[in-house]
């Protein structure tokens, strides 16, 4: 509990205003679940929005009553941490389409009285940003001091900077890409096929059928997990270590890495109770993200009206969103003469590095947040 | 490696038109850019490979792109003529291909400002001649085996490279390690000068 913000409680914003989605569908009303840490100052200029990644949620830091597992970014948010809750008012909302409280496939569809399931419309990064903007208004924040996110969260940060250039001063984009590559989309598709071909999937209406496509979800997670790690890190952690003394020449789990992957998959599908439809929606949102597509595939043009100052961070062993992908972002920002700093952090932890402690990463991030703090309180 | 020498910054600053767009290669903790922002109202970016210096540069409010000057990143990031000046202080001698970097500098920048230590200074010559050992001086305080300087050159070498590449030396200031100059250095720069500041551009 050291340097922790302690116990936190999620809140819910109910929005009655219909949300027109990019797909053409309309959500007549919706709930957004969110958490806040620290307090909004009198000038309302110290608010920071955190955007979460694919399997993340609004519980970004601190602990729930009676639970000893902290939020997913507890290492980076709290008193004295890079995002210092003594200085900043931190907000993290749960994306629409999630299974963690915001309106999503596990919610009741008010029109039918049944759970949405596969009827929940496709949502995109832009839809999330529009809904988060409702939360901004609700909290009385004219302009975020910064919006910060890793991976899929980083994509939301870019979308904010493009869609609402006046509503944020700083954008921190970590381990992200300006759009998915064919390989990224291919991995997502295999994950989705794993879920959709599970006999327990029932075309997405598994909640009514009283089943869970655990097998498919576990496979999807195993594949995802694999892409988040680096070969070096897996080599260092598992090598070719066997579970038993010798080879069995069977299809049972023999290598430690197999056991680890299965454990991760099963934990996700059963203990974390992650909704299969949500997994499908989130991976689709990733596939669709491509802000340059509306600007003749010119990313520089996409950022042409952006005013925010940027910090972009990538990790050397991240092959899912490699440093080269972050450099595409940096290049597009530089084309617009925007204020941008870029750090390429040496790490062996692959894509997951953005969630883990690292001296350089913490140092740059902390230094940048200190800069924002100093702007807020000129000497 | 790049050292913090304020007199050098003052000399560089004298060559910079106020309000210019500047790129500082091997910017360290951003001291020079901070100085130029204050005294010449420049806008721009620094590039630096060292993580610790990166952190300090960010802390100092500098826009710093972490980058390896040996990797040809300049053209990856910037269009031709993006900057009024591309500056590189005390780093030419540590990169793997100073000749190629010079090309890149003068592609993305209209003018280049470069400073480096002179291997032709009489103390260098004397140590090699009399002791038969690799020189160690105030401006080059390293042993032969731990020096970051892999491409040391004399002023004459640098000027010959510029000549071969069609690069015009617009201005040159030759100083000693305290960044002072005198008549002797002006008469025999390659013998008596310890550090030179060059302002260069491509010949049309």
XYZ file of N, CA and C in Angstrom, chain A residues 187-364:
534
model
N -3.712 -11.156 -36.392
C -3.739 -11.727 -35.039
C -5.119 -11.524 -34.408
N -5.671 -10.331 -34.578
C -6.997 -10.058 -34.014
C -8.054 -10.983 -34.613
N -7.933 -11.229 -35.909
C -8.917 -12.071 -36.572
C -8.835 -13.508 -36.059
N -7.624 -14.012 -35.862
C -7.485 -15.369 -35.327
C -8.117 -15.435 -33.928
N -7.881 -14.375 -33.144
C -8.467 -14.337 -31.791
C -9.993 -14.365 -31.886
N -10.526 -13.577 -32.797
C -11.994 -13.534 -32.932
C -12.546 -14.871 -33.423
N -11.834 -15.498 -34.371
C -12.313 -16.802 -34.867
C -12.315 -17.820 -33.739
N -11.296 -17.748 -32.885
C -11.231 -18.684 -31.755
C -12.492 -18.559 -30.896
N -12.917 -17.327 -30.676
C -14.109 -17.091 -29.849
C -15.380 -17.521 -30.603
N -15.485 -17.081 -31.849
C -16.741 -17.285 -32.572
C -16.967 -18.737 -32.969
N -15.889 -19.515 -33.054
C -16.079 -20.927 -33.414
C -16.216 -21.828 -32.177
N -16.150 -21.223 -31.006
C -16.374 -22.017 -29.789
C -17.846 -22.437 -29.756
N -18.119 -23.753 -29.575
C -19.520 -24.211 -29.578
C -20.387 -23.515 -28.511
N -19.753 -22.973 -27.499
C -20.504 -22.289 -26.437
C -20.808 -20.832 -26.787
N -20.385 -20.384 -27.962
C -20.553 -18.976 -28.315
C -21.999 -18.628 -28.659
N -22.721 -19.553 -29.266
C -24.149 -19.366 -29.603
C -24.410 -18.042 -30.312
N -23.576 -17.750 -31.296
C -23.690 -16.522 -32.095
C -23.773 -15.266 -31.229
N -23.102 -15.319 -30.127
C -23.013 -14.140 -29.275
C -24.099 -14.066 -28.212
N -25.050 -15.014 -28.246
C -26.134 -14.953 -27.262
C -25.901 -15.996 -26.158
N -24.642 -16.126 -25.764
C -24.263 -17.159 -24.794
C -24.778 -16.870 -23.388
N -24.998 -15.591 -23.064
C -25.498 -15.289 -21.712
C -26.890 -15.896 -21.541
N -27.758 -15.693 -22.567
C -29.095 -16.293 -22.495
C -29.027 -17.814 -22.534
N -28.035 -18.334 -23.281
C -27.897 -19.790 -23.369
C -27.294 -20.371 -22.092
N -26.857 -19.481 -21.198
C -26.292 -19.940 -19.931
C -24.914 -20.562 -20.075
N -24.199 -20.182 -21.123
C -22.849 -20.734 -21.315
C -21.835 -19.585 -21.401
N -20.574 -19.956 -21.429
C -19.487 -18.990 -21.678
C -18.519 -19.662 -22.650
N -18.149 -18.992 -23.745
C -17.185 -19.614 -24.674
C -15.769 -19.537 -24.126
N -15.581 -20.244 -23.007
C -14.312 -20.134 -22.274
C -13.118 -20.570 -23.100
N -13.310 -21.654 -23.823
C -12.195 -22.197 -24.611
C -11.708 -21.186 -25.628
N -12.657 -20.599 -26.357
C -12.307 -19.634 -27.405
C -11.680 -18.388 -26.821
N -12.257 -17.937 -25.713
C -11.753 -16.733 -25.060
C -10.322 -16.968 -24.547
N -10.110 -18.154 -23.987
C -8.769 -18.477 -23.480
C -7.762 -18.516 -24.626
N -8.178 -19.115 -25.754
C -7.288 -19.154 -26.925
C -6.968 -17.746 -27.414
N -8.009 -16.909 -27.485
C -7.825 -15.528 -27.943
C -6.822 -14.816 -27.046
N -6.954 -15.035 -25.756
C -6.069 -14.383 -24.803
C -4.637 -14.919 -24.901
N -4.531 -16.247 -25.103
C -3.186 -16.840 -25.254
C -2.474 -16.198 -26.440
N -3.198 -16.062 -27.530
C -2.608 -15.468 -28.727
C -2.230 -14.007 -28.465
N -3.172 -13.278 -27.851
C -2.918 -11.884 -27.542
C -1.690 -11.750 -26.653
N -1.679 -12.553 -25.603
C -0.601 -12.513 -24.624
C 0.752 -12.735 -25.296
N 0.754 -13.703 -26.209
C 1.964 -14.039 -26.952
C 2.494 -12.813 -27.702
N 1.589 -12.034 -28.263
C 2.034 -10.869 -29.040
C 2.477 -9.719 -28.127
N 2.105 -9.787 -26.846
C 2.514 -8.709 -25.930
C 3.914 -8.950 -25.380
N 4.373 -10.208 -25.445
C 5.669 -10.545 -24.854
C 6.743 -10.524 -25.937
N 7.989 -10.524 -25.509
C 9.070 -10.603 -26.489
C 9.698 -11.992 -26.413
N 10.331 -12.388 -27.504
C 11.007 -13.681 -27.556
C 12.094 -13.742 -26.479
N 12.849 -12.647 -26.326
C 13.927 -12.602 -25.328
C 13.391 -12.824 -23.928
N 12.264 -12.136 -23.659
C 11.701 -12.212 -22.313
C 11.190 -13.626 -22.033
N 10.511 -14.225 -23.030
C 10.032 -15.601 -22.836
C 11.197 -16.565 -22.704
N 12.240 -16.300 -23.496
C 13.432 -17.134 -23.415
C 14.050 -17.068 -22.032
N 14.147 -15.837 -21.507
C 14.759 -15.649 -20.193
C 13.892 -16.267 -19.100
N 12.569 -16.155 -19.258
C 11.676 -16.612 -18.197
C 11.461 -18.126 -18.228
N 11.336 -18.663 -19.453
C 10.983 -20.088 -19.549
C 12.019 -20.936 -20.280
N 12.693 -20.354 -21.243
C 13.578 -21.148 -22.084
C 12.817 -22.339 -22.648
N 13.458 -23.478 -22.621
C 12.782 -24.716 -23.040
C 12.565 -25.614 -21.826
N 12.467 -24.964 -20.682
C 12.335 -25.711 -19.429
C 11.097 -26.612 -19.450
N 11.288 -27.814 -18.951
C 10.188 -28.781 -18.944
C 9.503 -28.794 -17.587
N 8.251 -29.226 -17.588
C 7.539 -29.343 -16.313
C 7.977 -30.613 -15.583
N 8.144 -31.679 -16.354
C 8.590 -32.940 -15.753
C 10.092 -33.122 -16.026
N 10.638 -34.239 -15.578
C 12.075 -34.456 -15.747
C 12.447 -34.733 -17.190
N 11.568 -35.394 -17.894
C 11.928 -35.769 -19.272
C 10.736 -35.629 -20.201
N 11.031 -35.675 -21.493
C 9.981 -35.549 -22.495
C 9.047 -36.754 -22.446
N 7.764 -36.460 -22.699
C 6.789 -37.556 -22.657
C 6.349 -37.988 -24.048
N 6.723 -37.208 -25.048
C 6.271 -37.466 -26.418
C 4.761 -37.617 -26.480
N 4.067 -36.598 -25.945
C 2.602 -36.585 -25.974
C 2.159 -35.146 -26.210
N 0.864 -34.922 -26.300
C 0.347 -33.574 -26.483
C -0.070 -32.924 -25.159
N 0.351 -33.530 -24.083
C 0.111 -32.888 -22.790
C 1.032 -31.671 -22.660
N 0.779 -30.879 -21.648
C 1.664 -29.741 -21.411
C 3.016 -30.257 -20.953
N 4.050 -29.967 -21.726
C 5.384 -30.451 -21.357
C 6.332 -29.306 -21.029
N 6.259 -28.247 -21.845
C 7.161 -27.116 -21.625
C 6.501 -26.107 -20.676
N 7.314 -25.471 -19.880
C 6.809 -24.487 -18.919
C 6.040 -23.366 -19.618
N 6.531 -22.972 -20.807
C 5.885 -21.856 -21.487
C 4.462 -22.230 -21.916
N 4.247 -23.498 -22.231
C 2.888 -23.949 -22.582
C 1.980 -23.830 -21.375
N 2.508 -24.240 -20.253
C 1.735 -24.209 -19.021
C 1.365 -22.771 -18.660
N 2.361 -21.876 -18.832
C 2.148 -20.459 -18.516
C 1.054 -19.861 -19.394
N 1.142 -20.133 -20.699
C 0.162 -19.577 -21.636
C -1.243 -20.095 -21.327
N -1.337 -21.394 -21.052
C -2.652 -21.959 -20.739
C -3.225 -21.318 -19.479
N -2.329 -21.137 -18.490
C -2.769 -20.525 -17.240
C -3.311 -19.116 -17.503
N -2.562 -18.332 -18.302
C -2.991 -16.961 -18.609
C -4.347 -16.963 -19.322
N -4.504 -17.863 -20.276
C -5.754 -17.954 -21.036
C -6.920 -18.313 -20.144
N -6.718 -19.339 -19.321
C -7.808 -19.789 -18.454
C -8.177 -18.753 -17.410
N -7.137 -18.102 -16.870
C -7.387 -17.069 -15.856
C -8.277 -15.970 -16.455
N -7.949 -15.586 -17.666
C -8.691 -14.515 -18.332
C -10.135 -14.939 -18.592
N -10.315 -16.184 -19.075
C -11.644 -16.651 -19.480
C -12.538 -16.971 -18.281
N -11.939 -17.380 -17.185
C -12.777 -17.796 -16.058
C -12.723 -16.798 -14.910
N -11.525 -16.606 -14.334
C -11.438 -15.769 -13.126
C -11.741 -14.306 -13.412
N -11.245 -13.793 -14.579
C -11.457 -12.370 -14.835
C -12.818 -12.101 -15.447
N -13.496 -13.186 -15.830
C -14.878 -13.065 -16.264
C -15.039 -12.027 -17.370
N -14.140 -12.090 -18.362
C -14.166 -11.102 -19.444
C -15.164 -11.560 -20.501
N -16.018 -10.666 -20.923
C -17.082 -11.020 -21.855
C -16.526 -11.226 -23.261
N -16.924 -12.316 -23.891
C -16.401 -12.656 -25.227
C -16.808 -11.606 -26.263
N -18.040 -11.114 -26.165
C -18.471 -10.091 -27.133
C -17.653 -8.808 -26.980
N -17.301 -8.479 -25.740
C -16.467 -7.298 -25.512
C -15.111 -7.480 -26.184
N -14.541 -8.684 -26.062
C -13.245 -8.940 -26.694
C -13.334 -8.732 -28.203
N -14.446 -9.212 -28.792
C -14.643 -9.038 -30.231
C -14.724 -7.552 -30.578
N -15.505 -6.805 -29.788
C -15.698 -5.379 -30.060
C -14.391 -4.592 -29.953
N -13.628 -4.893 -28.915
C -12.402 -4.124 -28.667
C -11.379 -4.381 -29.779
N -11.272 -5.640 -30.198
C -10.295 -5.927 -31.256
C -10.740 -5.283 -32.578
N -12.052 -5.234 -32.800
C -12.568 -4.579 -34.006
C -12.250 -3.069 -33.979
N -12.454 -2.469 -32.814
C -12.173 -1.030 -32.685
C -10.708 -0.755 -33.014
N -9.842 -1.659 -32.565
C -8.417 -1.522 -32.891
C -8.208 -1.592 -34.404
N -8.829 -2.584 -35.026
C -8.672 -2.767 -36.481
C -9.116 -1.519 -37.241
N -10.208 -0.904 -36.785
C -10.773 0.225 -37.528
C -9.963 1.513 -37.343
N -9.204 1.603 -36.258
C -8.522 2.865 -35.972
C -7.543 3.225 -37.102
N -7.741 4.347 -37.698
C -6.868 4.807 -38.786
C -7.205 6.262 -39.108
N -6.807 7.188 -38.249
C -7.210 8.591 -38.441
C -6.774 9.162 -39.780
N -5.675 8.629 -40.347
C -5.186 9.170 -41.620
C -6.132 8.847 -42.776
N -6.968 7.808 -42.594
C -7.811 7.357 -43.710
C -8.753 8.456 -44.190
N -9.094 9.381 -43.291
C -9.987 10.473 -43.701
C -9.210 11.632 -44.321
N -7.902 11.522 -44.348
C -7.063 12.614 -44.863
C -6.128 12.086 -45.958
N -6.709 11.380 -46.933
C -5.900 10.854 -48.043
C -4.768 9.967 -47.564
N -4.998 9.269 -46.469
C -3.973 8.412 -45.861
C -2.704 9.178 -45.501
N -2.868 10.449 -45.209
C -1.744 11.286 -44.821
C -1.870 11.620 -43.331
N -1.066 10.947 -42.529
C -1.172 11.116 -41.078
C -0.844 12.549 -40.663
N 0.087 13.172 -41.378
C 0.440 14.558 -41.056
C -0.792 15.454 -41.183
N -1.570 15.230 -42.241
C -2.796 16.002 -42.439
C -3.787 15.776 -41.300
N -3.844 14.519 -40.839
C -4.774 14.195 -39.750
C -4.481 15.046 -38.509
N -3.211 15.367 -38.303
C -2.826 16.156 -37.120
C -2.773 17.665 -37.409
N -3.218 18.066 -38.605
C -3.016 19.465 -39.022
C -3.655 20.485 -38.077
N -4.784 20.151 -37.479
C -5.446 21.119 -36.588
C -5.143 20.879 -35.116
N -4.298 19.903 -34.875
C -3.984 19.547 -33.494
C -3.150 20.639 -32.831
N -3.462 20.913 -31.561
C -2.718 21.951 -30.845
C -1.925 21.401 -29.669
N -2.251 20.175 -29.272
C -1.641 19.624 -28.060
C -0.135 19.451 -28.231
N 0.547 19.464 -27.100
C 1.964 19.103 -27.074
C 2.049 17.614 -26.783
N 3.005 16.941 -27.402
C 3.038 15.475 -27.321
C 4.280 14.923 -26.634
N 4.051 13.847 -25.908
C 5.140 12.970 -25.495
C 4.809 11.594 -26.072
N 5.718 11.043 -26.863
C 5.512 9.726 -27.454
C 6.587 8.792 -26.890
N 6.168 7.617 -26.459
C 7.116 6.663 -25.872
C 6.926 5.293 -26.530
N 8.040 4.650 -26.898
C 7.951 3.282 -27.414
C 8.971 2.413 -26.687
N 8.891 1.108 -26.906
C 9.768 0.165 -26.215
C 10.465 -0.736 -27.227
N 11.769 -0.908 -27.040
C 12.589 -1.546 -28.082
C 12.128 -2.967 -28.419
N 11.663 -3.740 -27.446
C 11.317 -5.137 -27.744
C 9.831 -5.312 -28.079
N 9.112 -4.215 -28.212
C 7.685 -4.289 -28.551
C 7.573 -4.547 -30.058
N 7.186 -5.749 -30.418
C 7.060 -6.024 -31.860
C 5.614 -5.907 -32.310
N 4.675 -5.818 -31.361
C 3.279 -5.621 -31.743
C 3.098 -4.195 -32.281
N 3.529 -3.200 -31.473
C 3.588 -1.811 -31.942
C 5.033 -1.354 -31.767
N 5.839 -1.627 -32.737
C 7.284 -1.425 -32.621
C 7.632 0.065 -32.583
N 8.862 0.400 -32.152
C 9.297 1.801 -32.172
C 9.097 2.458 -33.540
N 9.245 1.682 -34.615
C 9.075 2.266 -35.956
C 7.658 2.840 -36.119
N 6.671 2.188 -35.488
C 5.288 2.676 -35.576
C 5.143 3.998 -34.818
N 5.821 4.092 -33.672
C 5.782 5.350 -32.908
C 6.489 6.458 -33.665
N 7.573 6.089 -34.379
C 8.293 7.110 -35.141
C 7.427 7.669 -36.270
N 6.498 6.844 -36.803
C 5.543 7.361 -37.802
C 4.710 8.478 -37.182
N 4.296 8.256 -35.941
C 3.496 9.269 -35.237
C 4.331 10.531 -35.036
N 5.560 10.335 -34.548
C 6.447 11.471 -34.278
C 6.671 12.279 -35.556
N 6.940 11.566 -36.637
C 7.182 12.237 -37.918
C 5.969 13.109 -38.305
N 4.769 12.552 -38.168
C 3.562 13.292 -38.548
C 3.382 14.530 -37.668
N 3.741 14.408 -36.399
C 3.626 15.558 -35.488
C 4.668 16.613 -35.841
N 5.880 16.162 -36.156
C 6.948 17.094 -36.529
C 6.600 17.826 -37.823
N 5.940 17.122 -38.743
C 5.518 17.762 -39.993
C 4.646 18.982 -39.724
N 3.935 18.947 -38.600
C 3.059 20.059 -38.251
C 3.716 21.039 -37.282
N 5.033 20.899 -37.107
C 5.773 21.767 -36.184
C 5.200 21.742 -34.769
N 4.600 20.626 -34.410
C 4.039 20.543 -33.063
C 5.154 20.307 -32.053
N 4.858 20.650 -30.825
C 5.804 20.396 -29.759
C 5.756 18.899 -29.453
N 6.886 18.206 -29.643
C 6.876 16.758 -29.393
C 8.216 16.280 -28.840
N 8.127 15.422 -27.868
C 9.297 14.721 -27.368
C 9.060 13.232 -27.570
N 10.145 12.513 -27.854
C 10.021 11.083 -28.127
C 11.087 10.314 -27.371
N 10.673 9.267 -26.687
C 11.625 8.405 -25.985
C 11.468 6.963 -26.459
N 12.593 6.355 -26.774
C 12.590 4.954 -27.192
C 13.247 4.165 -26.072
N 12.428 3.542 -25.261
C 12.908 2.951 -24.016
C 13.413 1.530 -24.253
N 14.622 1.264 -23.786
C 15.165 -0.091 -23.890
C 14.481 -0.965 -22.842
N 13.812 -1.997 -23.319
C 13.130 -2.914 -22.412
C 13.073 -4.273 -23.069
N 13.105 -5.319 -22.265
C 13.003 -6.673 -22.827
C 11.583 -7.212 -22.719
N 10.660 -6.398 -22.207
C 9.342 -6.927 -21.867
C 8.284 -6.832 -22.956
N 8.697 -6.499 -24.179
C 7.725 -6.458 -25.268
C 6.683 -5.367 -25.070
N 5.501 -5.588 -25.642
C 4.436 -4.588 -25.578
C 4.010 -4.320 -24.132
N 4.061 -5.352 -23.297
C 3.662 -5.216 -21.892
C 4.513 -4.227 -21.113
N 5.659 -3.830 -21.678
C 6.592 -2.946 -20.968
C 5.907 -1.665 -20.502
N 4.869 -1.246 -21.210
C 4.249 0.032 -20.844
C 3.527 -0.029 -19.509
N 3.305 -1.245 -19.007
C 2.636 -1.396 -17.707
C 3.618 -1.661 -16.576
N 4.900 -1.868 -16.930
C 5.852 -2.348 -15.932
C 6.831 -1.256 -15.505
N 7.421 -1.412 -14.298
C 8.403 -0.423 -13.849
C 9.636 -0.423 -14.760
N 10.181 0.765 -15.015
C 11.380 0.924 -15.850
C 11.922 2.320 -15.587
N 13.197 2.411 -15.279
C 13.777 3.684 -14.830
C 13.689 4.782 -15.888
N 14.051 4.461 -17.127
C 14.028 5.479 -18.181
C 12.597 5.939 -18.457
N 11.713 4.962 -18.607
C 10.292 5.222 -18.864
C 9.719 6.132 -17.764
N 9.911 5.700 -16.518
C 9.403 6.492 -15.388
C 10.014 7.883 -15.375
N 11.329 7.942 -15.668
C 12.050 9.213 -15.626
C 11.498 10.211 -16.624
N 11.345 9.786 -17.857
C 10.851 10.680 -18.904
C 9.407 11.083 -18.621
